[in-house]
Each structure stands twice: as C-alpha cells, then as structure tokens.
GROMACS .gro file of C-alpha atoms in nm:
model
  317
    1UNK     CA    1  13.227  13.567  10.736
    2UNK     CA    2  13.271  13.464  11.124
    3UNK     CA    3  12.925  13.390  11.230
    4UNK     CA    4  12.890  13.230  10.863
    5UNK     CA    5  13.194  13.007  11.004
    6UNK     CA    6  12.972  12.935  11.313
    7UNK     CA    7  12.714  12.793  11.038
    8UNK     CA    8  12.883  12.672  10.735
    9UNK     CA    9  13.140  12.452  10.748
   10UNK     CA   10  13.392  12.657  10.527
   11UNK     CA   11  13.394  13.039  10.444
   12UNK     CA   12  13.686  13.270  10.306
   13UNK     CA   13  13.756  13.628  10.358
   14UNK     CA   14  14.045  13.879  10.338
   15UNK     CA   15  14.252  14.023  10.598
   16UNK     CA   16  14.530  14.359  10.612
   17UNK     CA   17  14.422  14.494  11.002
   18UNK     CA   18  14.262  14.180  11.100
   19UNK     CA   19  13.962  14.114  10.899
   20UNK     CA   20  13.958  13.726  10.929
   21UNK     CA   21  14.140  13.723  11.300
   22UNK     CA   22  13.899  14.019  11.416
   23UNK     CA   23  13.584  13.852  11.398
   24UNK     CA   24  13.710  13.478  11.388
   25UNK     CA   25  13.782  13.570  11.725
   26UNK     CA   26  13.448  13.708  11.848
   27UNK     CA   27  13.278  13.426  11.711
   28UNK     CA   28  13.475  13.117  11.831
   29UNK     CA   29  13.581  13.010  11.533
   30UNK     CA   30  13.885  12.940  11.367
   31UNK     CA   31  14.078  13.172  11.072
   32UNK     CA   32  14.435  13.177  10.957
   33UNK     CA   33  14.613  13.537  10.815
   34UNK     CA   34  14.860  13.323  10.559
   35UNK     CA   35  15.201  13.388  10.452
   36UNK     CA   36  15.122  13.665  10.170
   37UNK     CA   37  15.151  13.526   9.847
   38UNK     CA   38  15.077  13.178   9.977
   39UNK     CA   39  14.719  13.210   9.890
   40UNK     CA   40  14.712  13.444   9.510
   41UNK     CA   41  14.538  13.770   9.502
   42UNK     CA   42  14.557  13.894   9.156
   43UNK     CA   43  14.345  14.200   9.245
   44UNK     CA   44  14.573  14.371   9.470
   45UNK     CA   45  14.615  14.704   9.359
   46UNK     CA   46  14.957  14.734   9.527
   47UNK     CA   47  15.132  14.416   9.390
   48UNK     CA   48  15.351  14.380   9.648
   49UNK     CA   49  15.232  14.436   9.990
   50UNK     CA   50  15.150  14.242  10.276
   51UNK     CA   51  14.774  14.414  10.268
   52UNK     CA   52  14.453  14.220  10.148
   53UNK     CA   53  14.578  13.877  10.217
   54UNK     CA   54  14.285  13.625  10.118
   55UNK     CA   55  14.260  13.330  10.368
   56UNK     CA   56  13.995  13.070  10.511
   57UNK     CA   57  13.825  13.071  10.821
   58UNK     CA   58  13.607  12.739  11.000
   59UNK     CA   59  13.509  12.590  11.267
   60UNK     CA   60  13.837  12.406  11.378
   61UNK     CA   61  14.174  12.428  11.282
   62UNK     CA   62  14.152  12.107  11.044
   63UNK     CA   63  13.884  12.226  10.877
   64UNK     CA   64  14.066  12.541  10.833
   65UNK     CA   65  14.375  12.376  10.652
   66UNK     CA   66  14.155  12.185  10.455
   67UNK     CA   67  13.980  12.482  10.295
   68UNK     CA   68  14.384  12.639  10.249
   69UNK     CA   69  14.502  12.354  10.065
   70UNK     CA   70  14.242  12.438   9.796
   71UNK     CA   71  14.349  12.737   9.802
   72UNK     CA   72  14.699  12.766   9.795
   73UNK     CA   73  14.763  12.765   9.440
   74UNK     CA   74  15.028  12.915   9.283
   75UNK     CA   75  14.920  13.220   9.043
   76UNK     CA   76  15.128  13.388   8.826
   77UNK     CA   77  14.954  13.665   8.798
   78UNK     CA   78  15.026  13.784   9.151
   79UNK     CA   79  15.416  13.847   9.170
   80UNK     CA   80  15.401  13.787   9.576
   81UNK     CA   81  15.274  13.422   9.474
   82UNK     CA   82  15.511  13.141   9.498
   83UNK     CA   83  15.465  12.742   9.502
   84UNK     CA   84  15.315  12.540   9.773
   85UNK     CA   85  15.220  12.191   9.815
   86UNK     CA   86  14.864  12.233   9.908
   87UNK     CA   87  14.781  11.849  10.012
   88UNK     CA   88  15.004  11.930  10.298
   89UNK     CA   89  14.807  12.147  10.488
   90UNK     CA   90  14.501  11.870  10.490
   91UNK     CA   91  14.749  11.633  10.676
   92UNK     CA   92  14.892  11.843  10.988
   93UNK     CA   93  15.193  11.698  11.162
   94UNK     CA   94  15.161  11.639  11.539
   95UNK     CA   95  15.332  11.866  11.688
   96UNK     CA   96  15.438  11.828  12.078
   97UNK     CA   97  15.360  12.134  12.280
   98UNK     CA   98  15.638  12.023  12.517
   99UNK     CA   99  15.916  12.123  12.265
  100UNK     CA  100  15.801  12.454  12.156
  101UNK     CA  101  16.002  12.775  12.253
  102UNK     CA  102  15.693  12.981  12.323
  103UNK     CA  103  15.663  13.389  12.367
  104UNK     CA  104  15.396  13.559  12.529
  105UNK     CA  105  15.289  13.915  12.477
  106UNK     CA  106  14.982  14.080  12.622
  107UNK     CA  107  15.005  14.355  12.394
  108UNK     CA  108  15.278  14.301  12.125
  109UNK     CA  109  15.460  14.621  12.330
  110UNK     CA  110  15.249  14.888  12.114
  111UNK     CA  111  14.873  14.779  12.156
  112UNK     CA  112  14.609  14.946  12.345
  113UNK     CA  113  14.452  14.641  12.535
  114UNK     CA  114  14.112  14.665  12.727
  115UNK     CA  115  14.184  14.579  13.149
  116UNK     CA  116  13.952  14.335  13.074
  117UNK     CA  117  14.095  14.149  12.802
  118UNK     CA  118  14.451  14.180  12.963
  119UNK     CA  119  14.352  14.003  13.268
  120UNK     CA  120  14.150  13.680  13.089
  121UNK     CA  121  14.467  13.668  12.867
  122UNK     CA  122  14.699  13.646  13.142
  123UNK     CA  123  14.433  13.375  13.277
  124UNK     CA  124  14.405  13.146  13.051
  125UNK     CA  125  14.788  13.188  12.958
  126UNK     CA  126  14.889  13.050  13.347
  127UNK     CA  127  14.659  12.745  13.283
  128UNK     CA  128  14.900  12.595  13.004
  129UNK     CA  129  15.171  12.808  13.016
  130UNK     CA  130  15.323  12.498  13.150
  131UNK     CA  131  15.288  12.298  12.836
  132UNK     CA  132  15.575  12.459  12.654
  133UNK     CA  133  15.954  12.343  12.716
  134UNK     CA  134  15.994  12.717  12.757
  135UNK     CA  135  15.755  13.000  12.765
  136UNK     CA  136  15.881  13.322  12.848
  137UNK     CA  137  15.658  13.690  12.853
  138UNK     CA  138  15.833  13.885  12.571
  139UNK     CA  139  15.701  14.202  12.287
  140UNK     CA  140  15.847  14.242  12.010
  141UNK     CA  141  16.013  14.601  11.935
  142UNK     CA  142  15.703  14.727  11.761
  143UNK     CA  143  15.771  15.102  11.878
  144UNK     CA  144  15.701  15.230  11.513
  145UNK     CA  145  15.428  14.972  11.430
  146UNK     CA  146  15.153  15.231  11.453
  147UNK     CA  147  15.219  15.508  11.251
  148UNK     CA  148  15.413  15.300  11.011
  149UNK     CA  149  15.062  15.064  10.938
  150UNK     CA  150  14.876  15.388  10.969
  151UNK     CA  151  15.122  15.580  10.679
  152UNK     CA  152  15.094  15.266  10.446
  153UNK     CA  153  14.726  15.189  10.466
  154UNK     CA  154  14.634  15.531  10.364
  155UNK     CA  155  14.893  15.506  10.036
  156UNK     CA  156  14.686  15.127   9.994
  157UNK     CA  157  14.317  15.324  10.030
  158UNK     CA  158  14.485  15.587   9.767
  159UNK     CA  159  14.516  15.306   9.554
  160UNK     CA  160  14.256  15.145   9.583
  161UNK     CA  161  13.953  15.408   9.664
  162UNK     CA  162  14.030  15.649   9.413
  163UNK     CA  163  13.745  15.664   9.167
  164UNK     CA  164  13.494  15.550   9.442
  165UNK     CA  165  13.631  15.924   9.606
  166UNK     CA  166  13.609  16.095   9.336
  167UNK     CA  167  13.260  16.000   9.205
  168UNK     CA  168  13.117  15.885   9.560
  169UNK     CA  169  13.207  16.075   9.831
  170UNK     CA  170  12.938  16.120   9.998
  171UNK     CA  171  12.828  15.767   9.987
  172UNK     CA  172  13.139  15.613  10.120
  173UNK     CA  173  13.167  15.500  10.489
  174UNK     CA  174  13.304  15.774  10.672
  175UNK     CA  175  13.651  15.540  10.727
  176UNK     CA  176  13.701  15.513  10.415
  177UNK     CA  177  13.688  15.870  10.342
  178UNK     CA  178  13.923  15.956  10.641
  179UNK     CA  179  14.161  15.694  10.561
  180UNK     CA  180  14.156  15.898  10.218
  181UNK     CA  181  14.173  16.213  10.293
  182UNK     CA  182  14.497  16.140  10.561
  183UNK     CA  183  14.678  16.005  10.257
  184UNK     CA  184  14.638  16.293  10.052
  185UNK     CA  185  14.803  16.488  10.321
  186UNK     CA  186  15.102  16.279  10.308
  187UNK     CA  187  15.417  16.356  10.195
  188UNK     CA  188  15.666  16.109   9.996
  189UNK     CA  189  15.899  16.145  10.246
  190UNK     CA  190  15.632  16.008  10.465
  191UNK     CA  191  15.551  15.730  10.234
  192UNK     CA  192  15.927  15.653  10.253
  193UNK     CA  193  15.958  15.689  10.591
  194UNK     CA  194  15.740  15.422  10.705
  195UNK     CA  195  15.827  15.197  10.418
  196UNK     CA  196  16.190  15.233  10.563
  197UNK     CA  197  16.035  15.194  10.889
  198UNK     CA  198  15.874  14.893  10.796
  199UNK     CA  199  16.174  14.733  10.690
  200UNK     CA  200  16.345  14.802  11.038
  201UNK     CA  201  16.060  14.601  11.218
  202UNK     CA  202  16.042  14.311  10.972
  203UNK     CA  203  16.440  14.246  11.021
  204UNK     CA  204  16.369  14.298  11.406
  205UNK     CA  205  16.088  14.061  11.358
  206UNK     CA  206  16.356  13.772  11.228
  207UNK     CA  207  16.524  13.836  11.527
  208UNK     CA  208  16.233  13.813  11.764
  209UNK     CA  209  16.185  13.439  11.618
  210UNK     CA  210  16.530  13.356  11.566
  211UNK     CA  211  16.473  13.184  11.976
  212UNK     CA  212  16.124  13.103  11.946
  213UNK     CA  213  15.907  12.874  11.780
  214UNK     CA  214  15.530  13.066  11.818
  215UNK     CA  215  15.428  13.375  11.936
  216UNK     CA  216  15.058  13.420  12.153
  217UNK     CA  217  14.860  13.716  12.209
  218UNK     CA  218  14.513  13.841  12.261
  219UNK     CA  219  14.306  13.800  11.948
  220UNK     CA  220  14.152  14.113  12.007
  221UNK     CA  221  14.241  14.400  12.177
  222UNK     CA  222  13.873  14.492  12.282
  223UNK     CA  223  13.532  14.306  12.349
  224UNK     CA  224  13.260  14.275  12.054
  225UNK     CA  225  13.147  14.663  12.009
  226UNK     CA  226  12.799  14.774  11.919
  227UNK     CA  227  12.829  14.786  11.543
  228UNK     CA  228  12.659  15.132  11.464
  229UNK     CA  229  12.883  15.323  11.723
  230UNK     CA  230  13.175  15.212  11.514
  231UNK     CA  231  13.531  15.132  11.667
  232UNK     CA  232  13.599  15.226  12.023
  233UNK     CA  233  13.716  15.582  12.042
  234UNK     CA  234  13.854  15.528  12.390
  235UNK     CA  235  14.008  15.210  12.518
  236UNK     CA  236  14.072  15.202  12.944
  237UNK     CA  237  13.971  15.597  12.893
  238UNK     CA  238  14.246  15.681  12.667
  239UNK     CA  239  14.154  15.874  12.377
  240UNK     CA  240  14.259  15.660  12.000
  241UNK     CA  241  14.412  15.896  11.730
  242UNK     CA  242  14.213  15.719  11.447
  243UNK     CA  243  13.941  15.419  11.376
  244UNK     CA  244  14.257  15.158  11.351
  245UNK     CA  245  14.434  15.229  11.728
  246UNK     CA  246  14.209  14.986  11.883
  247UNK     CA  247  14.295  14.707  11.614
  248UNK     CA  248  14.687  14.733  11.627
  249UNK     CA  249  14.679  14.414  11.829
  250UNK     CA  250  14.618  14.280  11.532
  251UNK     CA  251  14.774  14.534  11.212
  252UNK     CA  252  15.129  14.528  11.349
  253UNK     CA  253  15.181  14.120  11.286
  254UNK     CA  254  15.018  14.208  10.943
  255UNK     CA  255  15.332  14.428  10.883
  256UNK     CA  256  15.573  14.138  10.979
  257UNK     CA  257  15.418  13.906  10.670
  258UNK     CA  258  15.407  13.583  10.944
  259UNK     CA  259  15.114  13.379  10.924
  260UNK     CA  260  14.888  13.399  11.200
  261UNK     CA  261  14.614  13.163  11.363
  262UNK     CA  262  14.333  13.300  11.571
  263UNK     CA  263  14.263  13.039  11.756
  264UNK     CA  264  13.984  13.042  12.005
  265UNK     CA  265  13.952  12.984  12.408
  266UNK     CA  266  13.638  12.991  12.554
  267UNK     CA  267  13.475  13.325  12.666
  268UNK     CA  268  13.571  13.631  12.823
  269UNK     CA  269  13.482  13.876  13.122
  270UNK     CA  270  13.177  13.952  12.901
  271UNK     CA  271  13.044  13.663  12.797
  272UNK     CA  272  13.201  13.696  12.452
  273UNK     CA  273  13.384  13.439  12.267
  274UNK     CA  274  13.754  13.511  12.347
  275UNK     CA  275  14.105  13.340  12.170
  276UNK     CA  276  14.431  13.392  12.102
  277UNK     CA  277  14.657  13.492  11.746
  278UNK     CA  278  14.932  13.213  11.689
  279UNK     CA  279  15.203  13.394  11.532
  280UNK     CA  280  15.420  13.138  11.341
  281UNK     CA  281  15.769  13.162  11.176
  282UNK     CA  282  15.730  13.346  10.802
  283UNK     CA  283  15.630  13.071  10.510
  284UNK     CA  284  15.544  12.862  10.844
  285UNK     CA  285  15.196  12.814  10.761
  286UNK     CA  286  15.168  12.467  10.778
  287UNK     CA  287  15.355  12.470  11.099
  288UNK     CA  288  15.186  12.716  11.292
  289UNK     CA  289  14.858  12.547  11.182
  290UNK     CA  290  14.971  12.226  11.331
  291UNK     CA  291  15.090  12.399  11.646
  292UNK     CA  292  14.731  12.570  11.688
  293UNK     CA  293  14.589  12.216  11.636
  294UNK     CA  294  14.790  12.071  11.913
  295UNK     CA  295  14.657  12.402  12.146
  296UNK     CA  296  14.324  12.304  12.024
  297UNK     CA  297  14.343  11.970  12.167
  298UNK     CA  298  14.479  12.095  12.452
  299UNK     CA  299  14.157  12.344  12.544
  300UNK     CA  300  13.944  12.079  12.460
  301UNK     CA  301  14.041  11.855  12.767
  302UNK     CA  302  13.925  12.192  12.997
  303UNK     CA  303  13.613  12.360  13.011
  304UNK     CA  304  13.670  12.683  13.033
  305UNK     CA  305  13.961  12.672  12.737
  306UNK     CA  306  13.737  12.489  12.498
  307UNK     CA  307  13.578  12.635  12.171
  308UNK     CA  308  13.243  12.842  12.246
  309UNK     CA  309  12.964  12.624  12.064
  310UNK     CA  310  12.663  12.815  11.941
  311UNK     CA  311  12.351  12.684  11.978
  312UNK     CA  312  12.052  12.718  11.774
  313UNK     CA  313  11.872  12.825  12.180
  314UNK     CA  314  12.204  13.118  12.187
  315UNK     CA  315  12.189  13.214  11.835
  316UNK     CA  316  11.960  13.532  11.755
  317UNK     CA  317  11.879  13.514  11.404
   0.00000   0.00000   0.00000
C-alpha cells in the first residue's frame, strides 16, 4: 500500500503492529493509525479491540485527511464505532508549533532501536526541537508493552486463523502459524493477565498526556529489510524472542488506542526514506493530523527534513 501511496494519490490499508506506519515510513509517504472505531471495521473478529484498525495512507498529510473524512463513517455494525464529523478532517486547523507541549522518546522505553536509527532520530530531533514551547525527552512506562501485545495478538490470530490452521497448515506463512501455535499454549490466566496488563498501561498512558500535547518517535525501529529473509532476528546483535520484537516501536502505541501519524523526514544513514510516528491525544485525530501538517511545513523549508520524492529515474519497477 506504501509504494502504491508513492504512485496513487490515495490508498487504504489496515494496521494492529504497524501495518500502515511500517511501510508509510519506508516509503516517504504519509499514513495515519486512527482512533479505533473512528474509521468502522465490521469484520473484526474480536469486536472490541484496538487490533485491525483500517486507515488511509498518501502522499501528504492533507491528502491523508481527505481520504479519512470519507471514511470516517459511523457503522453500527462495529460496536467500537462512534460518530464523527468527517468534513472536518478535509479542513485542518493551523496549529502553531510554538505552543505545543512536545515529548520525545527514542524508543518509547521498551523498543529495540537500530544504532543507526537512534542517532538520525536524535538528529533530526535537535534541528526543530526548538520549535515547541516545550519539548522535553520522556518514555512512557511501557515495561509490560511487549509481552502484553505479544499475549493478545496470539488470542486475535486464534480468532481469526482458525479454519485457515486447521485446513491449511502447511500453506500458511510460517508467522502466522507461530503466532498460532504460541496461543494455543496459552493459558486464560495468561489471556487475563495481559488484558489486565493492558489496562494498567492505557491508564498510565492518560497520564503520560495529561502534560503533553504530541508524542514523537522513530517510525521504525529498523532500516527497510530484505523481504525474503523476513524480520530482523537480531537488532544491534541482540537476539529478538519472536518475528514482532523488532516492530514494538510501533505495537505498543497500538495498545494505547491514540491515533498516530507517521510522518516522514527525509532519509536515513542508509539511504532509506526515514520519519517519525506523531502520537496524538485519544479521539485526537483531527488534531494530531493538523499538528503533523504544521511539522510538514516545517521540513519542507529544510532539505534534509523534507519528504523523499521518488522519481520515475529512482524508482525500479
């Protein structure tokens, strides 16, 4: 759906460990993880969970509110949905970077984060860090974030890869069948566990914002990876448990239910598109949009912070 972005004017896809802000991200383009229930998902198998969130993804952050006010529309056959005026989110509000409250993380406290990426993060963070009325470097307590995404997407594959395992197994993507196969291993006082745990780190979330207005931090927690190796096993040499370690950059604001913006910023030590995820207040979609749009302006004044354009010379099709 990313390097569609980079073509099309307007794509769509869905997101629960970063599947719009992952590759929005190592494209250069633009994508936005919604409030869930903002945009309806009648399909869910788990009604209410803050997995499989549909949102839009394009070229700038206009264009990407555009495409959401089509599709926020209130469904009642999801039970997470609930009313929104979409029109607003085609007309953004200027928003003046010199009265945010802004926090910085390099890796939300939890993430494993690749040298690399840490140190064009911290980069491009010094060269408008001075923007903000306040921007302070501060994670989130996220101390359980891992095993309690980990515990919770196995019960969602459960539920949603059961017949495909039973009839399929040997034609299913060896993730899916891991992801499987840990569930069924799981206890229900596992399951309640981390949906206890969860709990704890959304009300610690609340509190995290109650100061703040946004919330930055690396878009990705790796560079583009060569697709038929699969996820990083190792990131900076340290062994990752499963397939999802080097994505928890991204799966632990999923558990919070905030909307998030990745928002890109030129390239990083590899060449790579590189950006940012704007972490808003909850039901702040229209906010945090407006805020990336006013970052967006920003970059565009420098260089080196601007969108990554392809070109039809750079593009191997």
């Amino acid at each position: 759906a990313a390097l569609a972005a980079g073509m099309l004017p307007l794509c769509h896809g869905s997101d629960t460990g970063g599947s719009l802000r992952a590759p929005a991200t190592w494209c250069g383009v633009t994508a936005l993880r919604p409030t869930p229930g903002l945009v309806p998902f009648e399909r869910r198998a788990l009604p209410f969970t803050n997995f499989q969130v549909q949102g839009p993804m394009a070229r700038t952050v206009a264009d990407t509110a555009l495409f959401l006010s089509a599709m926020a529309v209130p469904d009642g056959r999801d039970p997470m949905a609930f009313p929104a005026v979409g029109r607003s989110f085609a007309d953004l509000e200027d928003v003046d970077l010199g009265r945010l409250r802004v926090a910085v993380s390099e890796d939300l406290g939890c993430a494993p984060v690749d040298d690399g990426i840490r140190t064009v993060f911290r980069d491009r963070v010094s060269r408008f860090r001075s923007a903000f009325a306040a921007c302070e470097d501060r994670d989130p307590d996220f101390a359980a974030a891992r095993d309690v995404f980990w515990v919770l997407r196995c019960v969602h594959f459960l539920a949603n890869h059961k017949q495909r395992y039973d009839e399929y197994r040997d034609k299913l993507s060896a993730n899916i069948v891991t992801n499987y196969e840990a569930g069924l291993e799981m206890t229900a006082a596992d399951v309640a566990g981390a949906n206890r745990g969860h709990g704890d780190l959304y009300r610690g979330f609340q509190d995290f914002f109650a100061d703040i207005d946004i919330l930055i931090c690396p878009g990705n927690a790796i560079p583009p990876f060569d697709i038929d190796t699969g996820a990083p096993k190792t990131v900076n040499g340290q062994p990752m448990a499963n397939y999802m370690d080097a994505s928890l950059v991204r799966s632990a604001l999923t558990l919070t239910g905030h909307p998030v913006v990745a928002l890109p910023c030129g390239l990083d030590h590899t060449g790579a598109p590189f950006g940012f995820q704007v972490v808003g207040p909850r039901h702040g979609d229209a906010f945090v949009l407006a805020a990336a749009a006013a970052l967006e302006r920003l970059f565009a004044t420098d260089r080196d912070l601007a969108r990554p354009v392809a070109t039809l010379e750079n593009l191997s099709l």
